């Protein structure tokens, strides 16, 4: 569902946290004697949140409460509260209104809403509680561990677990990866392969018109999205896809997404990948301006420069690299890695992989880059292999179905882009895949899981991912930038 809204942009993390929280609240099991009270609970929750948001933001923000499942308010809130109120839990004189209040107050906290006496009184009246009972409920909401009755405390367990996870996520250091390239380097396909899903539209012409930032969240069940224009959030989506992003790409100044990224954990850091427009678009000089302003205003922990194996060391390459060298790197002190994409399009029977890499290495060194680390890869093949290992072959196009098995054979028999010192290991992806059998069926033909995984290793992408993880997790970087640059927090005025 996409909701359009025009207001000053709040912290996008708060909005995403709230959207995830609404998903959690609406997915709860609220039962009494085998009767599902979830419908009443959901309606009451959304109506109370709506009333608070409308009073706080004059109606411009209240749509967020309705994002998940397109909630329709079937019942008057008095009917909802009456049904919740009379269903006492475990024989105790405490009902679901206590949990409901806790979850409403938590949502308000995430959205930085100041609950003054008027808003608290609104909550009390909606919940049809006496002042004494309401005060107890507020105390439980602030600190569920104060609840003495074990059975009552148990009703708060899942809520507390979820809110604790969110608090940990909010306090986890963020590491920023900037992706930079000229047009026709397969940058969007590379980003999709790196992130393990099709988040960005990928076509032959220039497709990235604004910066698209993707933040990792391990517990994400949907792709959340927000489009920013002139410092306003004008559109959000609780279930975005490539078509949504493609539409926003022609309208927005900045697209921000949140999803569970492939093989990336929130255990120590949050990884944010920022895809920038290709800078050598002769039809649109604005692309270069957007890219350079973004890198100039936001410190990246790591910049990945993507080059096209079919057109290496071009004048466009030189111009972009010189600008990064002179204007961006001295100020940001970012680490930089170099990716040669589309390497599978090279006929290595005529020119070896090593010769191509050495020639590009010399090109970079002549431009003043010391000991540049270069990764030859095929992001197109890596993306397909990852999709297959994650059980998403049903999303293949007809051309991708036709290409898949020949690509698996090619990267098993003739083409290996992995560095000799790369260390690979069987990841959760392959383990999950093997649980369902030793092979997958594609277009009536079986392909062995182990062959797909070996092909993925040979695309060179896993070695790059491993080095990125090492760079982003080292002690020096842990002491460095741990908060979002100012550009990402455009507070409401």
XYZ file of C-alpha atoms in Angstrom:
493
model
C 0.000 0.000 0.000
C 1.308 3.486 -0.893
C 0.243 6.529 1.094
C 0.789 10.040 -0.174
C 1.359 12.779 2.358
C 2.868 16.236 2.406
C 4.551 17.406 5.584
C 7.992 18.168 6.893
C 10.034 14.986 7.075
C 10.534 13.407 10.488
C 13.417 11.084 11.193
C 12.975 8.327 8.621
C 14.194 5.770 11.160
C 11.352 6.712 13.485
C 8.851 6.315 10.656
C 10.250 2.929 9.630
C 10.333 1.794 13.263
C 6.718 2.825 13.604
C 5.733 0.984 10.432
C 7.485 -2.165 11.682
C 5.774 -1.722 15.018
C 2.332 -1.446 13.433
C 3.106 -4.711 11.629
C 3.956 -6.325 14.972
C 0.852 -5.000 16.728
C -1.503 -6.104 13.971
C 0.030 -9.589 13.856
C -0.521 -10.246 17.568
C -2.705 -13.080 18.816
C -5.330 -11.526 21.077
C -7.595 -14.329 22.327
C -9.950 -15.004 25.193
C -11.513 -18.473 25.518
C -10.762 -19.233 21.850
C -12.421 -16.010 20.728
C -10.194 -13.793 18.596
C -10.277 -10.224 19.887
C -7.669 -9.073 17.383
C -10.132 -7.207 15.193
C -11.401 -5.128 18.111
C -7.894 -4.609 19.438
C -6.555 -3.494 16.039
C -9.402 -1.058 15.479
C -8.993 0.447 18.948
C -5.224 0.765 18.557
C -5.446 2.503 15.177
C -8.234 4.848 16.237
C -6.376 6.001 19.353
C -3.148 6.481 17.392
C -5.026 8.357 14.680
C -6.595 10.751 17.168
C -3.220 11.483 18.771
C -1.477 11.966 15.414
C -4.209 14.225 14.094
C -3.914 16.444 17.144
C -0.122 16.464 16.833
C 0.296 16.919 13.080
C -3.021 18.472 12.135
C -4.060 15.414 10.195
C -1.027 15.187 7.888
C 0.622 12.251 9.624
C -2.274 10.076 10.699
C -2.212 7.812 7.631
C 0.786 5.968 9.071
C -1.515 4.270 11.568
C -3.444 2.646 8.722
C -0.553 1.457 6.597
C -0.597 -2.247 7.320
C -3.430 -4.277 5.837
C -5.453 -1.175 4.863
C -7.325 -1.140 8.172
C -10.966 -0.127 7.917
C -12.602 1.123 11.084
C -15.568 -1.238 11.198
C -16.493 -0.518 14.787
C -16.894 2.516 16.952
C -14.075 2.620 19.479
C -16.577 2.250 22.344
C -17.645 -1.128 20.954
C -14.006 -2.198 20.591
C -13.100 -1.206 24.142
C -16.245 -2.840 25.521
C -15.250 -6.174 23.966
C -11.656 -5.885 25.149
C -12.614 -4.629 28.583
C -14.922 -7.470 29.554
C -12.466 -10.219 28.608
C -10.434 -10.576 31.762
C -7.130 -12.342 31.465
C -6.463 -15.505 33.484
C -9.148 -14.511 35.965
C -7.279 -11.371 37.027
C -8.938 -7.973 36.988
C -6.482 -6.779 34.315
C -7.524 -6.732 30.685
C -5.983 -6.078 27.297
C -6.451 -2.336 27.707
C -3.250 -2.282 29.765
C -1.250 -3.812 26.932
C -3.044 -1.577 24.434
C -2.049 1.557 26.329
C 1.563 0.378 26.578
C 1.711 -0.125 22.820
C 0.089 3.226 22.063
C 2.566 5.035 24.334
C 5.473 3.160 22.747
C 4.363 4.216 19.266
C 4.162 7.846 20.421
C 7.668 7.605 21.844
C 9.021 6.315 18.522
C 7.445 9.248 16.709
C 8.762 11.768 19.261
C 5.220 12.772 20.226
C 5.018 14.632 23.517
C 2.106 13.161 25.463
C 0.801 16.132 27.403
C -2.115 15.969 29.839
C -4.680 16.529 27.091
C -3.444 13.573 25.012
C -3.224 11.312 28.063
C -6.748 12.287 29.014
C -7.859 11.461 25.468
C -6.312 7.986 25.889
C -8.003 7.490 29.263
C -11.435 8.385 27.927
C -11.015 6.176 24.854
C -10.012 3.267 27.095
C -12.926 3.959 29.450
C -10.708 3.688 32.520
C -10.913 5.323 35.919
C -8.087 7.695 36.802
C -6.732 5.206 39.324
C -6.740 2.303 36.865
C -5.282 4.529 34.152
C -2.398 5.607 36.402
C -1.620 1.948 37.108
C -1.764 1.195 33.384
C 0.669 4.063 32.652
C 3.062 2.689 35.284
C 2.859 -0.787 33.700
C 3.464 0.748 30.266
C 6.585 2.567 31.469
C 8.044 -0.475 33.199
C 6.361 -3.866 32.650
C 8.939 -5.466 34.963
C 7.121 -3.784 37.878
C 4.107 -6.022 37.316
C 4.074 -8.537 40.150
C 1.484 -10.965 38.813
C 3.367 -13.456 36.624
C 0.412 -14.236 34.372
C -0.212 -10.556 33.713
C 3.464 -9.909 33.060
C 3.447 -12.734 30.519
C 1.025 -10.774 28.330
C 3.741 -8.119 27.967
C 6.570 -10.520 27.051
C 6.351 -10.353 23.248
C 5.842 -6.603 23.358
C 8.899 -6.133 25.592
C 10.984 -8.448 23.401
C 10.060 -6.519 20.275
C 10.639 -3.082 21.824
C 14.017 -4.223 23.162
C 15.049 -5.344 19.678
C 14.050 -1.954 18.305
C 16.018 -0.128 20.990
C 19.109 -2.195 20.219
C 18.681 -1.461 16.517
C 18.358 2.290 17.152
C 21.629 2.284 19.104
C 23.623 0.127 16.690
C 26.391 1.970 14.773
C 25.659 2.594 11.089
C 28.242 1.987 8.362
C 27.670 3.760 5.051
C 28.647 2.341 1.652
C 28.460 4.670 -1.340
C 28.167 3.198 -4.857
C 29.596 5.337 -7.643
C 29.844 4.666 -11.379
C 29.378 6.002 -14.858
C 26.409 4.902 -16.949
C 26.088 1.395 -18.432
C 28.326 -0.248 -15.818
C 25.549 -2.469 -14.502
C 25.538 -0.534 -11.231
C 21.906 -1.195 -10.324
C 22.312 -4.915 -11.060
C 25.466 -4.884 -8.926
C 23.605 -3.257 -6.017
C 20.752 -5.772 -6.334
C 23.281 -8.648 -6.326
C 25.088 -7.179 -3.320
C 21.856 -6.724 -1.373
C 20.413 -10.065 -2.438
C 17.131 -8.840 -3.893
C 15.718 -6.684 -6.686
C 15.393 -3.359 -4.882
C 16.464 -1.158 -7.804
C 15.220 -1.048 -11.405
C 17.900 -2.190 -13.851
C 17.724 -1.380 -17.562
C 20.242 -0.563 -20.273
C 19.652 3.179 -20.137
C 20.298 5.440 -17.155
C 17.780 4.420 -14.493
C 19.037 6.059 -11.313
C 17.990 9.707 -11.207
C 18.304 10.268 -7.454
C 20.150 8.759 -4.520
C 18.577 5.539 -3.243
C 19.582 4.466 0.265
C 18.897 0.927 1.528
C 19.206 0.211 5.275
C 19.532 -3.322 6.598
C 17.042 -4.561 9.208
C 17.240 -8.265 10.064
C 13.612 -8.562 11.186
C 12.068 -6.886 8.141
C 9.163 -8.784 6.615
C 8.491 -6.254 3.832
C 10.427 -3.660 1.870
C 9.563 -0.319 3.469
C 10.077 2.822 1.422
C 9.964 6.586 1.648
C 10.315 9.187 -1.106
C 11.701 12.609 -0.180
C 11.261 15.756 -2.262
C 12.337 19.250 -1.187
C 12.807 18.056 2.390
C 9.253 16.721 2.524
C 8.115 13.121 2.717
C 5.535 13.013 -0.031
C 5.077 9.249 -0.326
C 5.695 6.145 1.774
C 5.076 2.461 1.149
C 4.810 -0.454 3.557
C 5.348 -3.014 0.782
C 7.489 -1.382 -1.886
C 8.864 -3.145 -4.951
C 10.869 -2.284 -8.049
C 7.857 -0.662 -9.759
C 7.301 1.641 -6.755
C 10.986 2.588 -6.641
C 10.984 3.128 -10.398
C 8.072 5.585 -10.101
C 9.693 7.445 -7.216
C 12.982 7.584 -9.118
C 11.519 10.064 -11.588
C 9.894 12.211 -8.894
C 11.998 12.218 -5.733
C 15.206 13.856 -4.552
C 16.033 10.894 -2.324
C 14.583 7.408 -1.888
C 15.094 5.620 1.432
C 14.376 1.904 1.820
C 14.608 -0.595 4.667
C 14.895 -4.349 4.129
C 16.616 -7.510 5.331
C 19.788 -7.559 3.235
C 21.306 -10.831 2.091
C 24.123 -12.257 4.289
C 24.340 -9.034 6.327
C 23.650 -9.052 10.066
C 22.717 -6.259 12.497
C 24.731 -7.974 15.214
C 27.434 -5.268 15.432
C 26.609 -2.711 12.750
C 23.817 -1.554 10.482
C 24.878 -1.475 6.837
C 23.430 1.272 4.655
C 24.072 1.135 0.906
C 23.651 4.378 -1.056
C 23.240 4.081 -4.833
C 24.001 7.304 -6.716
C 23.133 8.379 -10.302
C 25.551 7.553 -13.132
C 27.495 10.770 -13.641
C 28.250 10.733 -17.384
C 24.663 11.033 -18.585
C 24.999 13.478 -21.482
C 21.244 14.063 -21.437
C 21.167 15.114 -17.790
C 23.994 17.014 -16.078
C 21.939 16.957 -12.892
C 23.014 13.347 -12.254
C 26.637 14.327 -11.694
C 25.629 17.238 -9.474
C 23.412 15.000 -7.310
C 26.165 12.401 -6.903
C 28.940 14.844 -6.030
C 26.770 16.835 -3.632
C 25.752 13.646 -1.864
C 29.333 12.451 -1.396
C 30.429 15.965 -0.501
C 27.790 16.369 2.217
C 27.772 12.841 3.667
C 30.686 10.864 4.999
C 30.895 7.372 3.564
C 32.791 4.674 5.429
C 33.420 2.956 2.111
C 33.047 3.935 -1.553
C 32.688 1.205 -4.177
C 33.639 2.401 -7.627
C 32.068 0.247 -10.355
C 33.705 0.075 -13.796
C 32.577 -1.697 -16.976
C 34.868 -4.542 -18.072
C 33.884 -3.896 -21.687
C 35.047 -0.253 -21.547
C 37.848 0.098 -19.012
C 40.025 3.146 -18.391
C 37.888 5.456 -20.525
C 38.007 9.240 -20.416
C 34.741 9.191 -18.456
C 36.369 6.837 -15.940
C 39.345 9.145 -15.606
C 37.227 12.290 -15.147
C 35.046 10.742 -12.432
C 37.964 9.185 -10.565
C 39.937 12.441 -10.619
C 36.959 14.307 -9.168
C 36.559 11.704 -6.426
C 40.295 11.821 -5.737
C 40.523 15.606 -5.539
C 37.161 16.687 -4.104
C 35.693 13.807 -2.105
C 38.404 11.555 -0.650
C 40.564 14.283 0.998
C 37.536 15.528 2.923
C 35.800 12.244 3.743
C 38.836 9.977 4.284
C 36.652 7.155 2.968
C 38.135 3.811 2.052
C 37.696 2.932 -1.612
C 37.385 -0.390 -3.441
C 37.260 -0.876 -7.220
C 34.861 -3.289 -8.937
C 35.204 -4.399 -12.562
C 31.691 -5.514 -13.433
C 30.408 -7.487 -16.458
C 33.598 -9.558 -16.483
C 31.746 -12.541 -17.939
C 31.307 -10.572 -21.165
C 35.083 -10.696 -21.775
C 36.527 -13.471 -23.933
C 39.298 -14.615 -21.599
C 40.640 -16.993 -24.270
C 41.935 -13.865 -26.019
C 42.982 -11.881 -22.941
C 43.520 -13.281 -19.460
C 41.719 -12.042 -16.374
C 45.029 -11.148 -14.733
C 46.162 -9.047 -17.702
C 42.936 -7.029 -17.628
C 43.156 -6.458 -13.881
C 46.841 -5.486 -14.037
C 46.179 -3.005 -16.823
C 43.383 -1.383 -14.793
C 45.590 -1.419 -11.718
C 48.233 0.567 -13.611
C 45.565 2.997 -14.791
C 44.457 3.621 -11.205
C 48.010 3.964 -9.927
C 48.760 6.527 -12.641
C 45.822 8.527 -11.274
C 47.370 8.489 -7.797
C 45.469 5.654 -6.089
C 47.908 3.706 -3.926
C 47.657 -0.084 -3.905
C 44.053 -0.122 -5.182
C 42.082 -3.290 -4.380
C 40.315 -4.498 -7.526
C 37.509 -7.071 -7.747
C 36.541 -8.591 -11.111
C 32.937 -9.810 -10.823
C 29.789 -10.708 -12.714
C 26.892 -9.154 -10.814
C 24.331 -10.375 -13.366
C 25.224 -14.021 -12.745
C 25.664 -13.507 -8.985
C 22.189 -12.005 -8.709
C 20.582 -14.985 -10.443
C 22.537 -17.520 -8.380
C 21.563 -15.774 -5.126
C 17.915 -15.680 -6.171
C 18.000 -19.430 -6.911
C 19.651 -20.267 -3.580
C 17.051 -18.150 -1.766
C 14.147 -19.923 -3.454
C 13.108 -17.059 -5.746
C 13.407 -18.738 -9.153
C 9.712 -18.058 -9.690
C 10.692 -14.407 -10.196
C 12.975 -15.201 -13.152
C 12.023 -13.761 -16.524
C 11.930 -16.069 -19.525
C 15.352 -14.813 -20.644
C 16.758 -15.448 -17.161
C 15.383 -19.001 -17.214
C 17.114 -19.559 -20.552
C 20.394 -18.079 -19.309
C 20.544 -19.692 -15.879
C 21.851 -23.210 -16.559
C 24.441 -22.097 -19.154
C 25.684 -19.518 -16.616
C 25.960 -22.193 -13.908
C 28.004 -24.359 -16.281
C 30.154 -21.412 -17.377
C 31.080 -20.419 -13.819
C 31.744 -24.032 -12.858
C 33.871 -25.033 -15.834
C 35.417 -22.058 -17.606
C 35.246 -18.853 -15.586
C 36.480 -18.298 -12.034
C 36.692 -14.662 -10.871
C 37.382 -15.500 -7.223
C 40.768 -14.397 -5.896
C 43.134 -17.242 -4.962
C 43.228 -16.143 -1.326
C 39.454 -15.727 -0.910
C 38.078 -17.686 2.032
C 34.598 -19.059 1.431
C 32.265 -20.844 3.765
C 28.849 -22.468 3.512
C 26.401 -19.758 4.456
C 22.893 -20.022 5.831
C 21.537 -19.602 2.313
C 23.036 -22.827 1.008
C 22.133 -24.659 4.229
C 18.505 -23.588 3.888
C 18.480 -24.598 0.238
C 19.843 -28.069 0.968
C 17.049 -28.685 3.475
C 14.659 -28.875 0.532
C 16.789 -31.246 -1.539
C 20.044 -31.533 -3.427
C 18.778 -29.730 -6.516
C 16.200 -27.274 -7.816
C 13.985 -27.665 -10.864
C 14.086 -24.907 -13.438
C 12.043 -25.051 -16.613
C 11.783 -28.830 -16.277
C 15.506 -29.343 -15.680
C 17.272 -30.064 -12.398
C 20.302 -28.057 -11.287
C 22.386 -29.136 -8.288
C 22.461 -26.724 -5.327
C 26.182 -27.274 -4.796
C 26.891 -26.342 -8.427
C 24.894 -23.125 -8.056
C 26.788 -22.239 -4.893
C 30.155 -23.006 -6.529
C 29.116 -20.836 -9.483
C 28.199 -18.018 -7.074
C 31.631 -18.244 -5.445
C 33.261 -18.039 -8.847
C 31.447 -14.786 -9.760
C 33.821 -12.976 -7.383
C 31.009 -11.323 -5.423
C 31.399 -13.331 -2.199
C 35.071 -12.336 -1.910
C 34.068 -8.678 -2.224
C 31.309 -9.132 0.381
C 33.764 -10.763 2.776
C 36.256 -7.891 2.447
C 33.479 -5.310 2.889
C 32.393 -7.016 6.115
C 35.973 -7.019 7.398
C 36.512 -3.341 6.543
C 33.247 -2.185 8.083
C 33.725 -4.165 11.288
C 37.317 -3.275 12.166
C 38.150 -1.459 15.399
C 39.298 1.751 13.747
C 35.998 2.170 11.953
C 34.013 1.194 15.066
C 35.459 4.248 16.770
C 34.552 6.430 13.841
C 31.276 7.608 12.349
C 28.477 5.903 14.275
C 25.564 8.188 13.511
C 23.711 9.221 10.411
C 24.902 12.328 8.578
C 22.690 15.358 9.070
C 21.136 15.023 5.618
C 19.258 11.920 6.752
C 17.599 13.655 9.718
C 15.440 16.439 8.377
C 13.458 17.299 11.495
C 9.941 18.650 11.301
C 9.691 22.377 11.835
